[in-house]
Amino acid sequence: MKTKILFVLLFINCLGHSQEDGSLVKWLSFKEAQEKNKTIPRPFIIDIYTDWCGWCKHMMKTTYANPVIAEYINTYFYPVKFNAEGKDTIEYDGKKYFPTSPLPKTTHELAIKFLGTQFSYPSTILAGNNLQFNILAQGYLDEKKIEPLLIFMVENVFQTNIYDDFSQQYNRAYVDTAFAKKAIRTYTIMEALALQRKQPKKLLVNIYANFCNSCKVMNRTTFVDTLVADYIEKNFYLVNFDAESSDTIIFNNEKCFKQVINNYPFNSFVTKITNGHLTFPSIVILDENLSTINVLNSFQHPKNLKPVLQFFGGNYYKNQKWEDFYKQYQVKK
């Protein structure tokens, strides 16, 4: 019931900002977005359209009229609408761009920068990392297609993964859930610590939070993938740990509990084992003595996680550099 109430409030809030084109997104000019970005950095989402493009108008009335999608964009992005055939001079990322001709239906210089020679409308640019990273999606995007793109940018998945890999995992998590997978045993931290005392093994601690969408994707796909599941079960105790847990945990003779950390209510266990470098999602590898030997502060595709698991699970890290191990791993593949 509470969820329904929140959704209704969200819907009403968005309706209050409905525009003539049907969109609930609060569109900005390039100038407005870049000024705001100086104070509070966010990724940009740039809708590239033309006046004659029917699918552009349809996307405004459907995808951008979805109250949940619109609210997510309004909260985490600076959204910009850009007419690819407009006649304004536009300054973007420190450079000025001009219309190529005063004639109608001629492409703006900035559209050429974004699209190259593939002038397809609508097109969507997502720009992050202070506008230095761009991803281009061409054609009409419905809700299912735009959702993974938004998460990919907002949760900084782009810093360590290519989009096709994340999109594949997102699809497996929510659409094609029949992909090849293996059931794998997971433990609470207290269960794992008790087992570890009887039969020492390394711990693989998967740290997530309910507000983290890429965490949910990883939880549903990565660890159960047949590429890594058997190796994890053989060499690790896999622990799924909610960073917002209210449990009191005794870890290495220290009491860990929920407290405000950097203005967020997290369990101090997660900051302890990540050595104070917590992002979401995070995977922590603890050795048989419960010392942290590695922290992966990013979304992990199983093909990228596999060599890391072997490097630490097989104890290669004790006498070999990661770079040398990975070269050998690539040759053996």
Tab-separated table of C-alpha atoms in Angstrom:
chain	number	residue	atom	x	y	z
A	1	MET	CA	0.000	0.000	0.000
A	2	LYS	CA	2.831	2.373	0.847
A	3	THR	CA	4.417	1.676	-2.554
A	4	LYS	CA	1.172	2.515	-4.318
A	5	ILE	CA	0.849	5.784	-2.394
A	6	LEU	CA	4.413	6.769	-3.273
A	7	PHE	CA	3.763	5.988	-6.933
A	8	VAL	CA	0.602	8.096	-6.962
A	9	LEU	CA	2.429	11.028	-5.355
A	10	LEU	CA	5.205	10.671	-7.897
A	11	PHE	CA	2.676	10.572	-10.699
A	12	ILE	CA	0.899	13.704	-9.415
A	13	ASN	CA	4.218	15.510	-9.005
A	14	CYS	CA	5.169	14.754	-12.604
A	15	LEU	CA	1.752	15.737	-13.950
A	16	GLY	CA	2.281	19.183	-12.506
A	17	HIS	CA	5.199	19.657	-14.878
A	18	SER	CA	3.639	18.236	-18.059
A	19	GLN	CA	4.680	20.192	-21.153
A	20	GLU	CA	2.953	20.839	-24.468
A	21	ASP	CA	4.766	17.932	-26.130
A	22	GLY	CA	3.419	15.552	-23.472
A	23	SER	CA	6.789	15.059	-21.811
A	24	LEU	CA	7.135	15.136	-18.024
A	25	VAL	CA	10.876	15.735	-18.236
A	26	LYS	CA	12.040	19.229	-17.237
A	27	TRP	CA	14.117	20.044	-20.306
A	28	LEU	CA	16.953	22.565	-20.130
A	29	SER	CA	18.989	24.489	-22.669
A	30	PHE	CA	22.670	23.610	-23.092
A	31	LYS	CA	23.559	26.837	-21.301
A	32	GLU	CA	21.292	26.096	-18.323
A	33	ALA	CA	22.531	22.514	-18.007
A	34	GLN	CA	26.199	23.474	-18.122
A	35	GLU	CA	25.713	26.214	-15.531
A	36	LYS	CA	24.003	23.767	-13.174
A	37	ASN	CA	26.732	21.203	-13.808
A	38	LYS	CA	29.371	23.596	-12.466
A	39	THR	CA	27.735	23.471	-9.033
A	40	ILE	CA	26.357	19.928	-8.914
A	41	PRO	CA	27.893	17.587	-11.515
A	42	ARG	CA	25.477	15.155	-13.147
A	43	PRO	CA	25.390	13.249	-16.421
A	44	PHE	CA	23.543	14.846	-19.342
A	45	ILE	CA	20.821	13.189	-21.386
A	46	ILE	CA	20.442	14.944	-24.743
A	47	ASP	CA	17.392	14.285	-26.886
A	48	ILE	CA	18.294	15.026	-30.515
A	49	TYR	CA	15.215	15.620	-32.637
A	50	THR	CA	13.882	17.430	-35.709
A	51	ASP	CA	10.572	19.217	-36.203
A	52	TRP	CA	9.465	16.754	-38.901
A	53	CYS	CA	10.345	13.565	-36.960
A	54	GLY	CA	7.210	11.642	-35.963
A	55	TRP	CA	9.058	9.120	-33.775
A	56	CYS	CA	10.651	12.017	-31.871
A	57	LYS	CA	7.203	13.330	-30.973
A	58	HIS	CA	6.037	9.828	-30.099
A	59	MET	CA	8.955	9.343	-27.715
A	60	MET	CA	8.019	12.577	-25.947
A	61	LYS	CA	4.437	11.378	-25.496
A	62	THR	CA	5.374	7.874	-24.336
A	63	THR	CA	8.828	7.256	-22.864
A	64	TYR	CA	9.375	10.768	-21.528
A	65	ALA	CA	5.746	10.905	-20.369
A	66	ASN	CA	6.267	7.873	-18.130
A	67	PRO	CA	6.210	9.403	-14.620
A	68	VAL	CA	8.816	7.032	-13.164
A	69	ILE	CA	11.245	7.476	-16.077
A	70	ALA	CA	10.725	11.245	-16.066
A	71	GLU	CA	11.271	11.578	-12.325
A	72	TYR	CA	14.458	9.489	-12.521
A	73	ILE	CA	15.791	11.709	-15.316
A	74	ASN	CA	14.794	14.915	-13.523
A	75	THR	CA	16.508	13.731	-10.341
A	76	TYR	CA	19.769	12.326	-11.668
A	77	PHE	CA	20.397	14.000	-15.055
A	78	TYR	CA	20.499	17.371	-16.725
A	79	PRO	CA	18.082	16.763	-19.627
A	80	VAL	CA	18.555	18.809	-22.813
A	81	LYS	CA	16.365	18.921	-25.925
A	82	PHE	CA	18.360	19.722	-29.043
A	83	ASN	CA	16.909	20.458	-32.486
A	84	ALA	CA	19.437	18.955	-34.912
A	85	GLU	CA	18.347	21.476	-37.558
A	86	GLY	CA	18.134	24.517	-35.265
A	87	LYS	CA	19.680	27.882	-36.127
A	88	ASP	CA	21.123	28.922	-32.750
A	89	THR	CA	24.814	29.166	-31.942
A	90	ILE	CA	25.490	26.713	-29.112
A	91	GLU	CA	28.449	26.534	-26.756
A	92	TYR	CA	29.136	23.013	-25.523
A	93	ASP	CA	32.091	21.796	-23.479
A	94	GLY	CA	34.048	24.993	-24.141
A	95	LYS	CA	33.527	25.136	-27.925
A	96	LYS	CA	31.007	27.010	-30.074
A	97	TYR	CA	28.939	25.235	-32.713
A	98	PHE	CA	26.996	26.932	-35.524
A	99	PRO	CA	24.225	26.119	-37.983
A	100	THR	CA	25.727	24.940	-41.278
A	101	SER	CA	23.228	26.901	-43.380
A	102	PRO	CA	20.342	29.356	-42.989
A	103	LEU	CA	18.246	27.020	-45.144
A	104	PRO	CA	15.671	24.744	-43.475
A	105	LYS	CA	16.375	21.064	-42.831
A	106	THR	CA	20.154	21.496	-42.687
A	107	THR	CA	22.154	19.813	-39.949
A	108	HIS	CA	23.694	21.816	-37.103
A	109	GLU	CA	27.440	21.472	-36.411
A	110	LEU	CA	26.739	20.105	-32.942
A	111	ALA	CA	24.495	17.395	-34.386
A	112	ILE	CA	27.351	16.412	-36.692
A	113	LYS	CA	29.666	16.201	-33.673
A	114	PHE	CA	27.225	13.926	-31.866
A	115	LEU	CA	26.000	11.807	-34.782
A	116	GLY	CA	28.863	11.783	-37.281
A	117	THR	CA	27.294	10.809	-40.616
A	118	GLN	CA	24.459	8.702	-39.169
A	119	PHE	CA	21.638	11.244	-39.063
A	120	SER	CA	18.906	9.154	-37.453
A	121	TYR	CA	16.141	10.682	-35.338
A	122	PRO	CA	15.397	10.529	-32.530
A	123	SER	CA	18.901	10.015	-31.200
A	124	THR	CA	19.876	10.088	-27.550
A	125	ILE	CA	23.260	11.089	-26.160
A	126	LEU	CA	24.182	10.298	-22.573
A	127	ALA	CA	27.264	12.232	-21.485
A	128	GLY	CA	29.085	11.613	-18.218
A	129	ASN	CA	32.429	12.091	-16.511
A	130	ASN	CA	32.242	15.874	-16.989
A	131	LEU	CA	31.053	15.381	-20.608
A	132	GLN	CA	34.163	13.369	-21.534
A	133	PHE	CA	32.302	10.048	-21.940
A	134	ASN	CA	29.456	9.768	-24.446
A	135	ILE	CA	27.164	6.923	-25.370
A	136	LEU	CA	24.882	7.242	-28.404
A	137	ALA	CA	21.580	5.404	-28.773
A	138	GLN	CA	19.791	5.913	-32.091
A	139	GLY	CA	16.139	5.367	-32.806
A	140	TYR	CA	13.040	5.262	-30.641
A	141	LEU	CA	13.667	4.116	-27.061
A	142	ASP	CA	10.793	2.669	-25.081
A	143	GLU	CA	10.918	2.285	-21.307
A	144	LYS	CA	12.638	-1.123	-21.431
A	145	LYS	CA	15.367	0.156	-23.730
A	146	ILE	CA	16.083	3.407	-21.910
A	147	GLU	CA	16.137	2.030	-18.343
A	148	PRO	CA	19.514	0.197	-18.589
A	149	LEU	CA	21.052	3.210	-20.335
A	150	LEU	CA	20.025	5.508	-17.488
A	151	ILE	CA	21.349	3.139	-14.803
A	152	PHE	CA	24.566	2.578	-16.762
A	153	MET	CA	25.315	6.305	-16.532
A	154	VAL	CA	23.927	7.267	-13.116
A	155	GLU	CA	25.569	4.392	-11.237
A	156	ASN	CA	28.890	4.825	-13.088
A	157	VAL	CA	28.807	1.323	-14.550
A	158	PHE	CA	30.411	2.856	-17.660
A	159	GLN	CA	33.674	3.370	-15.784
A	160	THR	CA	34.490	-0.356	-15.766
A	161	ASN	CA	32.115	-1.979	-18.294
A	162	ILE	CA	31.044	-1.632	-21.889
A	163	TYR	CA	27.344	-0.991	-22.405
A	164	ASP	CA	26.638	-4.182	-24.367
A	165	ASP	CA	27.803	-6.290	-21.406
A	166	PHE	CA	25.646	-4.421	-18.909
A	167	SER	CA	22.658	-4.414	-21.259
A	168	GLN	CA	22.991	-8.191	-21.643
A	169	GLN	CA	22.962	-8.673	-17.861
A	170	TYR	CA	20.072	-6.246	-17.376
A	171	ASN	CA	18.074	-8.176	-19.970
A	172	ARG	CA	18.865	-11.442	-18.186
A	173	ALA	CA	17.823	-9.981	-14.848
A	174	TYR	CA	14.434	-8.669	-15.951
A	175	VAL	CA	13.502	-10.029	-19.403
A	176	ASP	CA	15.303	-13.192	-20.537
A	177	THR	CA	15.459	-14.787	-17.100
A	178	ALA	CA	15.829	-18.297	-18.568
A	179	PHE	CA	19.554	-17.871	-19.287
A	180	ALA	CA	21.907	-20.706	-18.240
A	181	LYS	CA	22.486	-20.449	-14.508
A	182	LYS	CA	23.267	-22.567	-11.472
A	183	ALA	CA	21.777	-22.339	-7.995
A	184	ILE	CA	24.484	-21.284	-5.565
A	185	ARG	CA	24.493	-21.327	-1.768
A	186	THR	CA	24.752	-17.954	-0.072
A	187	TYR	CA	25.334	-17.273	3.608
A	188	THR	CA	24.694	-14.563	6.125
A	189	ILE	CA	27.904	-13.071	7.468
A	190	MET	CA	27.377	-14.813	10.813
A	191	GLU	CA	26.860	-18.195	9.109
A	192	ALA	CA	29.979	-17.704	7.002
A	193	LEU	CA	32.099	-16.714	9.996
A	194	ALA	CA	30.950	-19.804	11.905
A	195	LEU	CA	31.715	-22.087	8.946
A	196	GLN	CA	35.039	-20.399	8.381
A	197	ARG	CA	36.159	-21.295	11.891
A	198	LYS	CA	35.450	-24.990	11.253
A	199	GLN	CA	36.570	-25.194	7.621
A	200	PRO	CA	38.632	-22.147	6.598
A	201	LYS	CA	37.893	-20.715	3.165
A	202	LYS	CA	38.063	-17.264	1.708
A	203	LEU	CA	34.927	-15.116	1.954
A	204	LEU	CA	33.404	-13.413	-1.056
A	205	VAL	CA	31.277	-10.593	0.342
A	206	ASN	CA	28.817	-9.031	-2.090
A	207	ILE	CA	27.822	-5.615	-0.714
A	208	TYR	CA	24.575	-4.153	-2.033
A	209	ALA	CA	21.927	-1.582	-1.134
A	210	ASN	CA	18.240	-1.547	-2.002
A	211	PHE	CA	18.556	1.810	-3.780
A	212	CYS	CA	21.263	0.436	-6.104
A	213	ASN	CA	19.817	-0.842	-9.390
A	214	SER	CA	23.075	-2.243	-10.761
A	215	CYS	CA	23.405	-4.212	-7.501
A	216	LYS	CA	20.076	-5.892	-8.238
A	217	VAL	CA	21.208	-6.757	-11.755
A	218	MET	CA	24.465	-8.235	-10.472
A	219	ASN	CA	22.730	-10.186	-7.695
A	220	ARG	CA	20.351	-11.784	-10.196
A	221	THR	CA	22.915	-12.653	-12.860
A	222	THR	CA	26.620	-12.606	-12.034
A	223	PHE	CA	27.050	-15.074	-9.179
A	224	VAL	CA	24.637	-17.670	-10.593
A	225	ASP	CA	26.257	-17.628	-14.035
A	226	THR	CA	27.671	-21.048	-14.943
A	227	LEU	CA	30.936	-19.325	-15.829
A	228	VAL	CA	31.704	-18.650	-12.147
A	229	ALA	CA	29.159	-20.404	-9.899
A	230	ASP	CA	31.016	-23.710	-9.447
A	231	TYR	CA	34.326	-21.975	-8.775
A	232	ILE	CA	32.748	-19.726	-6.153
A	233	GLU	CA	31.133	-22.647	-4.320
A	234	LYS	CA	34.371	-24.615	-4.275
A	235	ASN	CA	36.699	-21.828	-3.147
A	236	PHE	CA	34.624	-19.246	-1.256
A	237	TYR	CA	31.790	-18.690	1.154
A	238	LEU	CA	29.527	-16.278	-0.727
A	239	VAL	CA	27.940	-13.657	1.528
A	240	ASN	CA	25.261	-11.228	0.366
A	241	PHE	CA	25.361	-8.254	2.714
A	242	ASP	CA	22.926	-5.336	2.789
A	243	ALA	CA	24.959	-2.206	3.562
A	244	GLU	CA	21.941	-0.775	5.391
A	245	SER	CA	21.622	-3.794	7.711
A	246	SER	CA	20.696	-3.041	11.320
A	247	ASP	CA	22.374	-6.221	12.586
A	248	THR	CA	25.152	-6.037	15.152
A	249	ILE	CA	28.148	-8.051	13.952
A	250	ILE	CA	31.263	-9.063	15.840
A	251	PHE	CA	34.033	-9.126	13.265
A	252	ASN	CA	37.684	-9.610	14.220
A	253	ASN	CA	36.780	-8.782	17.839
A	254	GLU	CA	35.205	-5.487	16.814
A	255	LYS	CA	31.522	-4.637	17.127
A	256	CYS	CA	30.005	-3.384	13.864
A	257	PHE	CA	26.566	-1.789	13.714
A	258	LYS	CA	24.423	0.644	11.749
A	259	GLN	CA	25.492	4.265	12.032
A	260	VAL	CA	25.581	7.423	9.946
A	261	ILE	CA	28.626	7.304	7.682
A	262	ASN	CA	29.165	10.242	5.302
A	263	ASN	CA	25.523	11.238	5.863
A	264	TYR	CA	24.225	7.727	5.038
A	265	PRO	CA	22.971	5.082	7.506
A	266	PHE	CA	25.297	2.156	6.744
A	267	ASN	CA	26.526	-0.745	8.824
A	268	SER	CA	30.127	-0.070	9.856
A	269	PHE	CA	31.032	-3.619	8.765
A	270	VAL	CA	31.026	-2.512	5.113
A	271	THR	CA	33.355	0.431	5.665
A	272	LYS	CA	35.675	-1.766	7.705
A	273	ILE	CA	36.119	-4.500	5.090
A	274	THR	CA	36.297	-2.028	2.166
A	275	ASN	CA	38.946	-0.016	4.033
A	276	GLY	CA	36.683	3.027	3.852
A	277	HIS	CA	36.286	2.893	0.053
A	278	LEU	CA	32.641	1.927	-0.325
A	279	THR	CA	30.759	2.217	-3.601
A	280	PHE	CA	27.851	0.200	-4.965
A	281	PRO	CA	28.035	-2.556	-5.812
A	282	SER	CA	31.242	-3.745	-4.098
A	283	ILE	CA	32.738	-7.218	-3.833
A	284	VAL	CA	35.238	-7.836	-1.047
A	285	ILE	CA	37.552	-10.846	-0.902
A	286	LEU	CA	38.636	-11.820	2.611
A	287	ASP	CA	41.400	-14.367	3.134
A	288	GLU	CA	41.298	-17.299	5.564
A	289	ASN	CA	42.378	-14.930	8.357
A	290	LEU	CA	39.500	-12.551	7.511
A	291	SER	CA	41.849	-9.862	6.207
A	292	THR	CA	40.760	-7.884	3.156
A	293	ILE	CA	42.903	-8.844	0.165
A	294	ASN	CA	40.905	-7.154	-2.585
A	295	VAL	CA	37.945	-4.829	-3.114
A	296	LEU	CA	36.117	-4.586	-6.434
A	297	ASN	CA	34.285	-1.255	-6.371
A	298	SER	CA	32.140	-1.732	-9.455
A	299	PHE	CA	29.576	-3.818	-11.281
A	300	GLN	CA	31.095	-7.148	-12.327
A	301	HIS	CA	30.176	-9.111	-15.439
A	302	PRO	CA	30.926	-12.831	-14.878
A	303	LYS	CA	33.512	-12.912	-17.665
A	304	ASN	CA	35.441	-10.132	-15.901
A	305	LEU	CA	34.958	-11.606	-12.444
A	306	LYS	CA	36.201	-15.090	-13.378
A	307	PRO	CA	39.952	-14.288	-13.665
A	308	VAL	CA	39.829	-12.233	-10.452
A	309	LEU	CA	38.295	-15.156	-8.584
A	310	GLN	CA	40.966	-17.502	-9.920
A	311	PHE	CA	43.788	-15.078	-9.103
A	312	PHE	CA	42.783	-14.852	-5.446
A	313	GLY	CA	40.988	-18.174	-5.001
A	314	GLY	CA	43.985	-20.060	-6.402
A	315	ASN	CA	46.441	-18.035	-4.276
A	316	TYR	CA	48.316	-16.785	-7.342
A	317	TYR	CA	48.263	-13.326	-5.765
A	318	LYS	CA	50.816	-14.477	-3.189
A	319	ASN	CA	53.687	-14.784	-5.663
A	320	GLN	CA	52.547	-13.267	-8.948
A	321	LYS	CA	51.560	-9.829	-10.216
A	322	TRP	CA	48.017	-9.434	-11.520
A	323	GLU	CA	49.271	-8.204	-14.904
A	324	ASP	CA	51.380	-11.336	-15.428
A	325	PHE	CA	48.601	-13.646	-14.276
A	326	TYR	CA	46.052	-11.987	-16.559
A	327	LYS	CA	48.312	-12.303	-19.607
A	328	GLN	CA	48.603	-16.029	-18.964
A	329	TYR	CA	44.847	-16.262	-18.375
A	330	GLN	CA	44.158	-14.614	-21.735
A	331	VAL	CA	46.451	-17.076	-23.527
A	332	LYS	CA	44.703	-20.073	-21.929
A	333	LYS	CA	41.180	-18.885	-22.836
